[in-house]
Short mmCIF file of C-alpha atoms in Angstrom, two decimals:
data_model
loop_
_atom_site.label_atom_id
_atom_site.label_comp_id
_atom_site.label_asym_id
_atom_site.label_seq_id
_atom_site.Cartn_x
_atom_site.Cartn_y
_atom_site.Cartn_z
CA UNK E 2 -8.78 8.33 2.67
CA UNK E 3 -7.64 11.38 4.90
CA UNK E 4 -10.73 13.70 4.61
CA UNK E 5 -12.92 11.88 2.33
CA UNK E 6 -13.22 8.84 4.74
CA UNK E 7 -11.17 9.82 7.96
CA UNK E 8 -11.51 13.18 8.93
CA UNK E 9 -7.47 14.17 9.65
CA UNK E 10 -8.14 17.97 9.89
CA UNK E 11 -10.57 17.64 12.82
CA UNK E 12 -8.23 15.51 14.67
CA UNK E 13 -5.19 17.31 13.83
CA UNK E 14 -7.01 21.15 14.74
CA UNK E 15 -8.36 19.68 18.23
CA UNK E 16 -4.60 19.01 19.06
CA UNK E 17 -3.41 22.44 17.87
CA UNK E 18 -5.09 24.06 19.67
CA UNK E 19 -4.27 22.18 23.09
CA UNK E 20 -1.08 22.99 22.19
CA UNK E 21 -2.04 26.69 21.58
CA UNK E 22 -4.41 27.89 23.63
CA UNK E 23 -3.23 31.36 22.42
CA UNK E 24 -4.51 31.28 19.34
CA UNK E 25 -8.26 31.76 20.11
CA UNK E 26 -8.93 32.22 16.28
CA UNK E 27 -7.56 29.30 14.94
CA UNK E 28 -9.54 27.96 12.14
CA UNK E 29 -8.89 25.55 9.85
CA UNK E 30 -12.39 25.16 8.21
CA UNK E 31 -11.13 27.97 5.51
CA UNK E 32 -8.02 26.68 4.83
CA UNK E 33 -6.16 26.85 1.73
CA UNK E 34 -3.72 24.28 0.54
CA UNK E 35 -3.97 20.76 -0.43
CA UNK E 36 -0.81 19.81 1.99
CA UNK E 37 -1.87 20.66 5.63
CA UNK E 38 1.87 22.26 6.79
CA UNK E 39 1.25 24.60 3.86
CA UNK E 40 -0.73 26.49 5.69
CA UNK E 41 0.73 27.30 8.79
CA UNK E 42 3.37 30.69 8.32
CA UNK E 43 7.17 29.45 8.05
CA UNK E 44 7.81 28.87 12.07
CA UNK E 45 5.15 26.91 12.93
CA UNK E 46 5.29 24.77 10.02
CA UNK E 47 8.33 22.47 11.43
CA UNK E 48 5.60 21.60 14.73
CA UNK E 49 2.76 21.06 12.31
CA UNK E 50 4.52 18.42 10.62
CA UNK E 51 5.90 16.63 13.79
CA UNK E 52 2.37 16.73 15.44
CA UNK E 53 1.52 14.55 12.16
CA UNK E 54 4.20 12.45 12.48
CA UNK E 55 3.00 11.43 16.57
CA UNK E 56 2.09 7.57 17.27
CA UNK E 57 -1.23 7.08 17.12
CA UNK E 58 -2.19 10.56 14.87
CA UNK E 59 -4.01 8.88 11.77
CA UNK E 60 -5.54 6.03 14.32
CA UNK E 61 -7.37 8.97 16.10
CA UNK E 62 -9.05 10.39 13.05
CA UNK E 63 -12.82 10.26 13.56
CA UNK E 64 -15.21 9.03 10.07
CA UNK E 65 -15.91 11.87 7.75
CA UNK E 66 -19.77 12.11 7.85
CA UNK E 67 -21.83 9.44 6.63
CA UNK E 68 -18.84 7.61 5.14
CA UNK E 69 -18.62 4.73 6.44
CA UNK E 70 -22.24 4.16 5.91
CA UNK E 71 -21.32 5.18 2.57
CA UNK E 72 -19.04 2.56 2.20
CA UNK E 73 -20.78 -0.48 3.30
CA UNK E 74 -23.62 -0.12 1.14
CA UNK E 75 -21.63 0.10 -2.03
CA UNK E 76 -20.41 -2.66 -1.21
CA UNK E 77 -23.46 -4.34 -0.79
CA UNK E 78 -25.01 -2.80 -3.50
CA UNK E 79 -22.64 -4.39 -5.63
CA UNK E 80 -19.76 -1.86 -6.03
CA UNK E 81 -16.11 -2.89 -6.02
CA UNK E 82 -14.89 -0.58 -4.00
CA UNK E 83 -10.97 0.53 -2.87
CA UNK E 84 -9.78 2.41 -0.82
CA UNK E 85 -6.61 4.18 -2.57
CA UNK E 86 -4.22 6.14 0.37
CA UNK E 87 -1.08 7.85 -0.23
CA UNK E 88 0.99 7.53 2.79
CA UNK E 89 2.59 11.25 4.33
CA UNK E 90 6.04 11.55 2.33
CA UNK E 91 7.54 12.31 5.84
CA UNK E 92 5.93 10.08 7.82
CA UNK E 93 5.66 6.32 6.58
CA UNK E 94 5.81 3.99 9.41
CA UNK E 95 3.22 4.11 11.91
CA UNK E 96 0.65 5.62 9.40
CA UNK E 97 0.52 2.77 6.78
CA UNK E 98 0.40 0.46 9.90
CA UNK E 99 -2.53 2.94 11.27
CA UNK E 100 -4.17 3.13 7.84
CA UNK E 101 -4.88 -0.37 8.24
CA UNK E 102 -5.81 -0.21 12.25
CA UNK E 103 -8.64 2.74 11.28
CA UNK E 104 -9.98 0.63 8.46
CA UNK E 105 -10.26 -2.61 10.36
CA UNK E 106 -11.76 -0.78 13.37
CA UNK E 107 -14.71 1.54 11.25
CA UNK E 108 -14.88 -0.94 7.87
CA UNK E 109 -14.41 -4.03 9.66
CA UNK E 110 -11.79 -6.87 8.82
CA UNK E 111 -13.13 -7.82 5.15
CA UNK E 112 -12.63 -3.97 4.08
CA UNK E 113 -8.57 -4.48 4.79
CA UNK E 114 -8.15 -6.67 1.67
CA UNK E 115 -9.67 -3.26 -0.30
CA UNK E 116 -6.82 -0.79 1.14
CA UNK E 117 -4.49 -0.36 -1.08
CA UNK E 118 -1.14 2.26 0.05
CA UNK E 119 0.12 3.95 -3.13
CA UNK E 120 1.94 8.08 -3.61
CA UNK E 121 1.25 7.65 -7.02
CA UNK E 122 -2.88 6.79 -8.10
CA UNK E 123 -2.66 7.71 -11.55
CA UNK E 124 -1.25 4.02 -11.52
CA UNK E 125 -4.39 2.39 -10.31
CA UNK E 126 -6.95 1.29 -12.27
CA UNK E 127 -10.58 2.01 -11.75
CA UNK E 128 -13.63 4.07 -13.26
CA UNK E 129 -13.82 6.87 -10.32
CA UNK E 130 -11.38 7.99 -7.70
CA UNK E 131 -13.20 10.03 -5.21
CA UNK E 132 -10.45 12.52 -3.72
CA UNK E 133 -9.90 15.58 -2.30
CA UNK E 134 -6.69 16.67 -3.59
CA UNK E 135 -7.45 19.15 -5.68
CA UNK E 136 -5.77 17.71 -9.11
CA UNK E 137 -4.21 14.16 -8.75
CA UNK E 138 -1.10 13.99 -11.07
CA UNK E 139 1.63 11.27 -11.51
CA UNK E 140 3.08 9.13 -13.83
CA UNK E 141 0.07 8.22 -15.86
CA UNK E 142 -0.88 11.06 -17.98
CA UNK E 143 -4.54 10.05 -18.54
CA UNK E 144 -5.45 7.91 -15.65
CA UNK E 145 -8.45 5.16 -16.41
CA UNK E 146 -10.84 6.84 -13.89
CA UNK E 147 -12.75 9.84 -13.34
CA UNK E 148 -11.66 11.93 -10.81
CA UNK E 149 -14.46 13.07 -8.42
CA UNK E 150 -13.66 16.21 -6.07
CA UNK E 151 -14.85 15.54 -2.73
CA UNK E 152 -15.12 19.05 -1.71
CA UNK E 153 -12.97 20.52 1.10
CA UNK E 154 -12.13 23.94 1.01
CA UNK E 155 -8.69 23.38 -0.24
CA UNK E 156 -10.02 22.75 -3.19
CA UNK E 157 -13.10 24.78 -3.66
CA UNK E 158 -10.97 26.57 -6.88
CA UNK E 159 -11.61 23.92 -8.70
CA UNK E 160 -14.26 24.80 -11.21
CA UNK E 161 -15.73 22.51 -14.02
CA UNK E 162 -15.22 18.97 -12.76
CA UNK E 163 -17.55 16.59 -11.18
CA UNK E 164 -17.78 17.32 -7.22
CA UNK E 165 -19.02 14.60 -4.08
CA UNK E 166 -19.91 17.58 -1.07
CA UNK E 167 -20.94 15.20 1.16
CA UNK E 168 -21.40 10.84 0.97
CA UNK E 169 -24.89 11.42 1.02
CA UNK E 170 -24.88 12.35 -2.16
CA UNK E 171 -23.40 8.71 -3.36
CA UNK E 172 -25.64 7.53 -6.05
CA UNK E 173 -26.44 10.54 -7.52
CA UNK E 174 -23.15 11.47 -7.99
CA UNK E 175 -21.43 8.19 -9.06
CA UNK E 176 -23.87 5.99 -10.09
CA UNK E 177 -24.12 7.66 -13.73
CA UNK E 178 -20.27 7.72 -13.97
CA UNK E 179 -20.78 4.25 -13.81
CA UNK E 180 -23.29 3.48 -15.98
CA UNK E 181 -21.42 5.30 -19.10
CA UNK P 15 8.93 -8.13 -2.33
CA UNK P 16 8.99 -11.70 -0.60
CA UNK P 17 11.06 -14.26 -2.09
CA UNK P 18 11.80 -11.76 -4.80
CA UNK P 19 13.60 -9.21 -3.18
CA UNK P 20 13.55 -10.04 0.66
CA UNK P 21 14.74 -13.57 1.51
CA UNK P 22 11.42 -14.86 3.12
CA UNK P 23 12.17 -18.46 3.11
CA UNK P 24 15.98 -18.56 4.75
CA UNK P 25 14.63 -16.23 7.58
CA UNK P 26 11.78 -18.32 8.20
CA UNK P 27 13.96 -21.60 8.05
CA UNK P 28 16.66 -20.30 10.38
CA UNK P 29 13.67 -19.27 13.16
CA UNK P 30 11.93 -22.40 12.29
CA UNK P 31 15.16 -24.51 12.80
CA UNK P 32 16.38 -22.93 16.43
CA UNK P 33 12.84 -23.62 17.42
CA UNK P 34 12.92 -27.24 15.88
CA UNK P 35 16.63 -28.34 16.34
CA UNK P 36 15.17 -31.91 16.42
CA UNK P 37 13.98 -31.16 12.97
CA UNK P 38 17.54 -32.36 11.51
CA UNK P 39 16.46 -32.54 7.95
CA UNK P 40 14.06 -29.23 7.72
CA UNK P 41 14.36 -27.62 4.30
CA UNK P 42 12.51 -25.34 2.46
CA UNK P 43 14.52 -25.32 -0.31
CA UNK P 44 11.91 -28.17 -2.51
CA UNK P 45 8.91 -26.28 -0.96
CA UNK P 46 5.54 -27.14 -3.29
CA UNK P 47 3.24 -24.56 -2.42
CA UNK P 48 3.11 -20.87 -2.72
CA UNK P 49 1.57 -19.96 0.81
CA UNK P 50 4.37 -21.33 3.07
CA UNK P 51 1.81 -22.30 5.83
CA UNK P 52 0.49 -24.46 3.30
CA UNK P 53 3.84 -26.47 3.61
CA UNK P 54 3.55 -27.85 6.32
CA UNK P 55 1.15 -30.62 7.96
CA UNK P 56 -1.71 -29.21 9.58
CA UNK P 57 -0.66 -29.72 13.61
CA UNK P 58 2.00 -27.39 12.77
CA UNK P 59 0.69 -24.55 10.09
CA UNK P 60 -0.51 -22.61 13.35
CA UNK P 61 2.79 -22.73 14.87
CA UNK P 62 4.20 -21.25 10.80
CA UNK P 63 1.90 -18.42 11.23
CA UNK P 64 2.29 -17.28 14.47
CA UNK P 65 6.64 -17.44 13.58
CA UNK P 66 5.42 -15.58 10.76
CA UNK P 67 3.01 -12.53 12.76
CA UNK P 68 6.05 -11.58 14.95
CA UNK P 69 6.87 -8.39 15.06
CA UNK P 70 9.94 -7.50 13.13
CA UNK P 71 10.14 -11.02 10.63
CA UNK P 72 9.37 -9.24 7.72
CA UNK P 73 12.76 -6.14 8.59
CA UNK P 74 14.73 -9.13 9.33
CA UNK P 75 14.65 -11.01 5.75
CA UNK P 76 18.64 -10.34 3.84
CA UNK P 77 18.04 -9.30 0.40
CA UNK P 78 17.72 -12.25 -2.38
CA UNK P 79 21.04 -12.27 -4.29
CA UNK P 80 21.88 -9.29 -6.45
CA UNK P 81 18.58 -7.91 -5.62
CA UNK P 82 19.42 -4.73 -4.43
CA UNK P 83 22.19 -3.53 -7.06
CA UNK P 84 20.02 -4.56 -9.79
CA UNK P 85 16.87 -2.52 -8.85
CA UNK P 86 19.07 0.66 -8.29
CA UNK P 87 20.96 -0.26 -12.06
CA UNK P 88 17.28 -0.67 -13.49
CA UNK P 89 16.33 3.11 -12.31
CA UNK P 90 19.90 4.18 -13.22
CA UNK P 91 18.96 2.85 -16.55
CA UNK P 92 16.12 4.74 -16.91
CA UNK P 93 13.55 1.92 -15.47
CA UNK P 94 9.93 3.41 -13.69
CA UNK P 95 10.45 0.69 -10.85
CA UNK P 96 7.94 0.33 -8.27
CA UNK P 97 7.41 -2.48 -5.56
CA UNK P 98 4.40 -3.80 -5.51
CA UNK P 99 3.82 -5.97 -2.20
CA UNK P 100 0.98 -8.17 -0.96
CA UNK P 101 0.61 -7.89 2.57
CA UNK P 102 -0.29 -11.17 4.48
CA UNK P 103 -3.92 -11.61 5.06
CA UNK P 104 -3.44 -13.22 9.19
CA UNK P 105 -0.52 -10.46 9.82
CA UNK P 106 -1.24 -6.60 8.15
CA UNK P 107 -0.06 -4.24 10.73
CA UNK P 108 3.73 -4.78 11.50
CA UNK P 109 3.92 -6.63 8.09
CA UNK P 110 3.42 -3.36 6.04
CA UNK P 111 5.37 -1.34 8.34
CA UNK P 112 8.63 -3.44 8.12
CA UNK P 113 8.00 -3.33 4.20
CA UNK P 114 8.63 0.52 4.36
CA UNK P 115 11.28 -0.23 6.78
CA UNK P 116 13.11 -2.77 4.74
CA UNK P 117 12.87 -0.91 1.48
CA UNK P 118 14.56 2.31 3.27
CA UNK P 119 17.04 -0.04 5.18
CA UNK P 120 18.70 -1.26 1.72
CA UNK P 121 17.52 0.73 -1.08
CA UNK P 122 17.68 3.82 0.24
CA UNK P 123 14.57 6.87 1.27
CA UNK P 124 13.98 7.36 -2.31
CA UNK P 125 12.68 3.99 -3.28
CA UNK P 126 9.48 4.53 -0.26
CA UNK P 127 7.72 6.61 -3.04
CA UNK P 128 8.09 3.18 -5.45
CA UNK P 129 6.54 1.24 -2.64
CA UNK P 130 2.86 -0.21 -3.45
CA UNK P 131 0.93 -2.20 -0.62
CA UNK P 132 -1.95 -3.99 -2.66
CA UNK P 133 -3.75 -7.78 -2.30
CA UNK P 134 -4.58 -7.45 -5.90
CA UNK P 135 -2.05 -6.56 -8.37
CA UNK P 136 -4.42 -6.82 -11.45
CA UNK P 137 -5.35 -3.46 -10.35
CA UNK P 138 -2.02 -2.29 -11.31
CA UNK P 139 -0.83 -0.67 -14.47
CA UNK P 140 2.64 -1.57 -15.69
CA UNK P 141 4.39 -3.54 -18.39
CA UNK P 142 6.26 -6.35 -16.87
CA UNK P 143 5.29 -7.56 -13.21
CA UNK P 144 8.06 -10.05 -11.59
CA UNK P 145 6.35 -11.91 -9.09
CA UNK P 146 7.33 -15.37 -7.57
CA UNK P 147 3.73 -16.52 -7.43
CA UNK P 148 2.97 -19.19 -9.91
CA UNK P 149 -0.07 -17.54 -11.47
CA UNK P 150 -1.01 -13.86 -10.20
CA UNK P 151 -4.96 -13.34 -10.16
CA UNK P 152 -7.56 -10.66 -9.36
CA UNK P 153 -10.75 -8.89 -10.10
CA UNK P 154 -8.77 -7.63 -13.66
CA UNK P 155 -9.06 -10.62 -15.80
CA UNK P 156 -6.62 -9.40 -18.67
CA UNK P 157 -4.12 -7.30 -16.34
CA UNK P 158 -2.02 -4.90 -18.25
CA UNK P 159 1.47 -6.60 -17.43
CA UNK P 160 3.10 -9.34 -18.42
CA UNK P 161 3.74 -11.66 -15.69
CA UNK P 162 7.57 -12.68 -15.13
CA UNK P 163 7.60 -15.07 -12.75
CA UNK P 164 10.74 -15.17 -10.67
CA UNK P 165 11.98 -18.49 -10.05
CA UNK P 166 11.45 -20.28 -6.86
CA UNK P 167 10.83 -23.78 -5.93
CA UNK P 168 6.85 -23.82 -5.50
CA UNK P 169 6.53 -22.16 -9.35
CA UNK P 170 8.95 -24.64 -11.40
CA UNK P 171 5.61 -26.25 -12.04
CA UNK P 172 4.63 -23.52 -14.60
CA UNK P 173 5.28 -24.56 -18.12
CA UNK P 174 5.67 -22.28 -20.82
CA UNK P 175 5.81 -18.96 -18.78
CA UNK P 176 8.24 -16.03 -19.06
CA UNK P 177 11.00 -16.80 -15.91
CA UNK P 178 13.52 -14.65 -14.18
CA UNK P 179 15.90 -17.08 -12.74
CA UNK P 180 18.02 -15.08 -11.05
CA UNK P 181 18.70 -10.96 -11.08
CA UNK P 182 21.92 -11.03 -12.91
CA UNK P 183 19.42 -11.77 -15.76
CA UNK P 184 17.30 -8.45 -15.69
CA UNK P 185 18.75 -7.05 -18.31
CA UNK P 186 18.22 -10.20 -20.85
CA UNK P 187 14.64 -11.13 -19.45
CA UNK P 188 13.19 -7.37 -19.36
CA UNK P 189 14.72 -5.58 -21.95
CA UNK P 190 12.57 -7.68 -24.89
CA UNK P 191 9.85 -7.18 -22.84
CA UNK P 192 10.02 -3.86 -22.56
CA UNK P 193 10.97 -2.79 -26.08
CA UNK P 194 7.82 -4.84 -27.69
#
């Protein structure tokens, strides 16, 4: 969900650099690592992950492009489509209860029966997960679905597996996943 | 998690009962049907789910009996538990929250990684799934559990089903299960 649906590193950059007007360069459209802290230096780390952990954070996310558009006509095309979110290891509370607020309020109240709050998605079952981690691991060895990269720069390393840039691509990306 | 782990029904009867004091003979303990709205007669199932939307009901439920000791012996033992939790369809917000805060509040920080939030547990992989609901459906027709269902009064109805009575029995109900 965070990046592939709601776009958490736009939110969370616009209040870093509030906080830090200093830092005139600060850029996270390059950034590195799969977990967001990891890429902040040692002592700013500690304030990265309490600005993530604020009431209200994962609420504020705007939509990733074209996703939500995305998402309703899957649906009405006939796709059964989930929404699979692992909730931040430090922060649980208000952002499984704000996982649900941001779906009802872009998806509408139907799509809130499709969320489904999970760490560990290799125990889900399904044909594709779109994600943007760059490998999802857990329990499961060989998961049922396919994992499609949605591509964020975190994960741009990633060579030789099947890759969503942008939800405009959609059909052409899943719809022969589907059809095998 | 309801009913199976957190006591939904004597939390709901004590707040139904200091509302309803003229309700001498109240008791949930017969209760037919699985949705506890369902219950009651129809000038009152508004009144059940509004008791049922406030904020902090679902922190408030006591553990069911032996609950607690026997999910930390199963992962002691070697168990992959996970907790895999409907939330209520009228009530998702503070309802999923309080899930995360009850699991923390008596099994401990670890256990929020076992947590699952889903409506649909077909979509689950797993071996045994020990659910109080007399027959647990989805878009999976054949899921890959077996369903144990966890006896309460609304599910005596089911003939010829595997049955946890009571957790004291884990050991004699799963273990079979588990090897085959």
């Amino acid at each position: 969900m965070d990046n592939v649906l709601a776009d958490f590193d736009s939110e969370f950059g616009k209040r870093w650099k509030e906080r830090h007007p200093e830092q005139s360069d600060f850029d996270l459209s390059q950034r590195k690592y799969f977990e967001l802290e990891d890429n902040f230096p040692d002592e700013e780390k500690e304030e990265a992950i309490a600005l993530m952990s604020e009431e209200g954070f994962f609420l504020s996310f705007p939509p990733v492009q074209d996703a939500i558009e995305s998402c309703k006509e899957m649906v009405r095309e006939g796709l059964d489509v989930r929404i699979c979110s692992a909730p931040l290891p430090f922060q649980w509370e208000s952002c499984v209860k704000e996982k649900y607020l941001w779906v009802r309020r872009y998806l509408g109240e139907d799509f809130l029966q499709r969320l489904m709050i999970v760490r560990d998605k290799t125990l889900v079952k399904g044909t594709v997960l779109i994600d943007d981690k760059p490998q999802v691991q857990g329990m499961v060895k060989h998961p049922e679905w396919k994992h499609v990269v949605f591509t964020q720069p975190y994960n741009l390393h990633r060579q030789g597996v099947i890759r969503m840039n942008r939800w405009s691509e959609w059909r052409q990306v899943l719809i022969p996943l589907l059809l095998q």
